[in-house]
PDB file of C-alpha atoms in Angstrom:
ATOM      1  CA  TYR A 204     208.154 228.405  96.974  1.00 90.00           C
ATOM      2  CA  LEU A 205     208.587 224.988  95.571  1.00 94.00           C
ATOM      3  CA  VAL A 206     211.185 223.920  97.743  1.00 96.00           C
ATOM      4  CA  SER A 207     210.442 225.478 100.180  1.00 95.00           C
ATOM      5  CA  THR A 208     206.569 223.320  99.746  1.00 96.00           C
ATOM      6  CA  TRP A 209     208.789 220.326  99.031  1.00 98.00           C
ATOM      7  CA  ALA A 210     211.009 220.613 102.277  1.00 98.00           C
ATOM      8  CA  ALA A 211     207.349 221.036 105.041  1.00 97.00           C
ATOM      9  CA  ALA A 212     206.229 217.692 103.206  1.00 98.00           C
ATOM     10  CA  ARG A 213     210.037 215.909 103.736  1.00 98.00           C
ATOM     11  CA  PHE A 214     210.585 217.568 106.843  1.00 97.00           C
ATOM     12  CA  GLY A 215     208.181 218.764 107.948  1.00 97.00           C
ATOM     13  CA  ALA A 216     206.282 222.631 108.492  1.00 96.00           C
ATOM     14  CA  ASP A 217     207.371 223.254 111.813  1.00 95.00           C
ATOM     15  CA  PHE A 218     211.974 224.309 111.183  1.00 98.00           C
ATOM     16  CA  PRO A 219     212.210 226.421 108.024  1.00 98.00           C
ATOM     17  CA  TYR A 220     213.770 224.271 105.903  1.00 98.00           C
ATOM     18  CA  GLY A 221     212.864 225.259 102.910  1.00 97.00           C
ATOM     19  CA  THR A 222     214.796 228.905 103.393  1.00 98.00           C
ATOM     20  CA  LEU A 223     217.841 227.331 104.569  1.00 98.00           C
ATOM     21  CA  ILE A 224     218.520 224.561 101.794  1.00 98.00           C
ATOM     22  CA  VAL A 225     217.785 227.716  99.751  1.00 97.00           C
ATOM     23  CA  ASN A 226     220.148 230.036 100.802  1.00 98.00           C
ATOM     24  CA  VAL A 227     223.493 227.504 101.529  1.00 98.00           C
ATOM     25  CA  VAL A 228     222.487 226.531  97.275  1.00 98.00           C
ATOM     26  CA  GLY A 229     222.106 230.269  96.998  1.00 97.00           C
ATOM     27  CA  CYS A 230     225.569 231.461  99.397  1.00 98.00           C
ATOM     28  CA  PHE A 231     227.562 227.701  96.873  1.00 98.00           C
ATOM     29  CA  ILE A 232     226.559 229.153  93.963  1.00 98.00           C
ATOM     30  CA  ILE A 233     227.675 232.408  94.671  1.00 98.00           C
ATOM     31  CA  GLY A 234     230.952 231.577  96.295  1.00 98.00           C
ATOM     32  CA  ALA A 235     232.088 229.188  93.015  1.00 98.00           C
ATOM     33  CA  PHE A 236     230.793 232.213  90.362  1.00 98.00           C
ATOM     34  CA  MET A 237     233.183 235.030  91.904  1.00 98.00           C
ATOM     35  CA  THR A 238     235.357 233.013  91.880  1.00 98.00           C
ATOM     36  CA  VAL A 239     235.416 231.729  88.294  1.00 98.00           C
ATOM     37  CA  ALA A 240     234.469 235.126  87.249  1.00 97.00           C
ATOM     38  CA  THR A 241     236.886 236.865  88.819  1.00 97.00           C
ATOM     39  CA  GLU A 242     239.581 234.573  89.111  1.00 96.00           C
ATOM     40  CA  ARG A 243     239.659 232.513  85.376  1.00 95.00           C
ATOM     41  CA  LEU A 244     237.273 234.199  83.065  1.00 95.00           C
ATOM     42  CA  ILE A 245     237.672 237.977  84.560  1.00 90.00           C
ATOM     43  CA  VAL A 246     233.401 238.988  83.639  1.00 96.00           C
ATOM     44  CA  SER A 247     232.983 242.632  84.409  1.00 96.00           C
ATOM     45  CA  PRO A 248     231.887 244.216  87.831  1.00 96.00           C
ATOM     46  CA  TYR A 249     228.274 245.076  86.008  1.00 97.00           C
ATOM     47  CA  TRP A 250     228.107 241.252  84.824  1.00 97.00           C
ATOM     48  CA  ARG A 251     228.582 239.648  88.298  1.00 97.00           C
ATOM     49  CA  LEU A 252     226.402 242.075  90.265  1.00 96.00           C
ATOM     50  CA  PHE A 253     223.916 241.079  87.237  1.00 97.00           C
ATOM     51  CA  VAL A 254     223.529 237.140  88.740  1.00 97.00           C
ATOM     52  CA  THR A 255     225.036 237.480  91.781  1.00 96.00           C
ATOM     53  CA  VAL A 256     222.845 240.428  93.418  1.00 95.00           C
ATOM     54  CA  GLY A 257     219.573 239.915  90.158  1.00 95.00           C
ATOM     55  CA  ILE A 258     219.818 235.904  89.660  1.00 95.00           C
ATOM     56  CA  VAL A 259     220.968 234.404  93.017  1.00 95.00           C
ATOM     57  CA  GLY A 260     219.717 236.859  94.877  1.00 92.00           C
ATOM     58  CA  GLY A 261     216.584 236.409  93.977  1.00 90.00           C
ATOM     59  CA  PHE A 262     216.741 233.296  94.051  1.00 91.00           C
ATOM     60  CA  THR A 263     217.740 233.628  98.304  1.00 93.00           C
ATOM     61  CA  THR A 264     215.579 235.000 100.500  1.00 89.00           C
ATOM     62  CA  PHE A 265     217.342 236.924 103.331  1.00 93.00           C
ATOM     63  CA  SER A 266     213.548 238.450 103.934  1.00 93.00           C
ATOM     64  CA  SER A 267     212.124 235.123 104.430  1.00 95.00           C
ATOM     65  CA  PHE A 268     215.066 233.847 106.718  1.00 96.00           C
ATOM     66  CA  SER A 269     214.226 236.572 109.099  1.00 96.00           C
ATOM     67  CA  TYR A 270     210.244 236.617 109.238  1.00 97.00           C
ATOM     68  CA  GLU A 271     210.537 232.698 109.561  1.00 97.00           C
ATOM     69  CA  THR A 272     212.832 233.448 112.182  1.00 98.00           C
ATOM     70  CA  LEU A 273     211.249 236.374 114.231  1.00 98.00           C
ATOM     71  CA  HIS A 274     208.171 233.671 114.002  1.00 98.00           C
ATOM     72  CA  LEU A 275     209.976 231.400 115.686  1.00 98.00           C
ATOM     73  CA  LEU A 276     211.090 233.736 118.822  1.00 98.00           C
ATOM     74  CA  GLN A 277     207.422 234.784 118.735  1.00 97.00           C
ATOM     75  CA  GLU A 278     205.284 231.472 119.018  1.00 96.00           C
ATOM     76  CA  ALA A 279     208.626 230.567 122.309  1.00 96.00           C
ATOM     77  CA  ASP A 280     211.128 228.878 120.144  1.00 96.00           C
ATOM     78  CA  ALA A 281     213.764 230.500 120.547  1.00 98.00           C
ATOM     79  CA  LEU A 282     215.590 227.189 120.084  1.00 98.00           C
ATOM     80  CA  ARG A 283     214.582 226.621 116.991  1.00 98.00           C
ATOM     81  CA  ALA A 284     215.159 230.513 115.916  1.00 98.00           C
ATOM     82  CA  PHE A 285     218.855 229.893 117.313  1.00 98.00           C
ATOM     83  CA  TYR A 286     218.935 227.043 115.194  1.00 98.00           C
ATOM     84  CA  ASN A 287     217.608 228.442 112.023  1.00 98.00           C
ATOM     85  CA  VAL A 288     219.966 231.686 112.221  1.00 98.00           C
ATOM     86  CA  SER A 289     223.134 229.240 113.142  1.00 98.00           C
ATOM     87  CA  LEU A 290     222.604 226.822 110.507  1.00 98.00           C
ATOM     88  CA  ASN A 291     221.716 229.658 107.639  1.00 98.00           C
ATOM     89  CA  VAL A 292     224.701 231.835 109.262  1.00 98.00           C
ATOM     90  CA  LEU A 293     227.028 228.581 109.378  1.00 99.00           C
ATOM     91  CA  VAL A 294     226.547 226.161 106.423  1.00 99.00           C
ATOM     92  CA  GLY A 295     226.379 229.400 104.268  1.00 98.00           C
ATOM     93  CA  PHE A 296     229.184 230.565 104.310  1.00 98.00           C
ATOM     94  CA  SER A 297     230.247 226.720 104.681  1.00 99.00           C
ATOM     95  CA  ALA A 298     228.661 226.230 101.533  1.00 99.00           C
ATOM     96  CA  THR A 299     230.397 229.920  99.865  1.00 98.00           C
ATOM     97  CA  TRP A 300     233.869 228.509 101.508  1.00 99.00           C
ATOM     98  CA  LEU A 301     232.955 224.420  98.971  1.00 99.00           C
ATOM     99  CA  GLY A 302     231.789 226.610  95.932  1.00 99.00           C
ATOM    100  CA  ILE A 303     235.163 228.985  96.075  1.00 99.00           C
ATOM    101  CA  GLY A 304     237.459 225.825  96.311  1.00 98.00           C
ATOM    102  CA  LEU A 305     235.332 224.291  94.114  1.00 98.00           C
ATOM    103  CA  ALA A 306     235.626 226.318  91.147  1.00 98.00           C
ATOM    104  CA  ARG A 307     239.278 226.854  92.118  1.00 98.00           C
ATOM    105  CA  LEU A 308     240.108 223.190  91.700  1.00 96.00           C
ATOM    106  CA  PHE A 309     238.481 223.094  88.676  1.00 90.00           C
TER     107      PHE A 309
END
């Protein structure tokens, strides 16, 4: 909520920037955490699930992403809906990959 409010004030409310930011940050965190948890610390699968699904999953928001995309489509703004899906997927995967790479580097 706070990130979405900040992003709307900063960039405008025509596009769900806040949800995009939160999802990308969450992807980076999951990539980095899972790499460290499985390659360095050997964290139990239960703790990995707790952190990724419980904590980071509570931070990111697929349901908001879905609703905001459908809302853009209902408003006949197919281009922004396409951008929303594309950016969340492509930048999200890139952030996960970056998190994995940086975790392996350090």
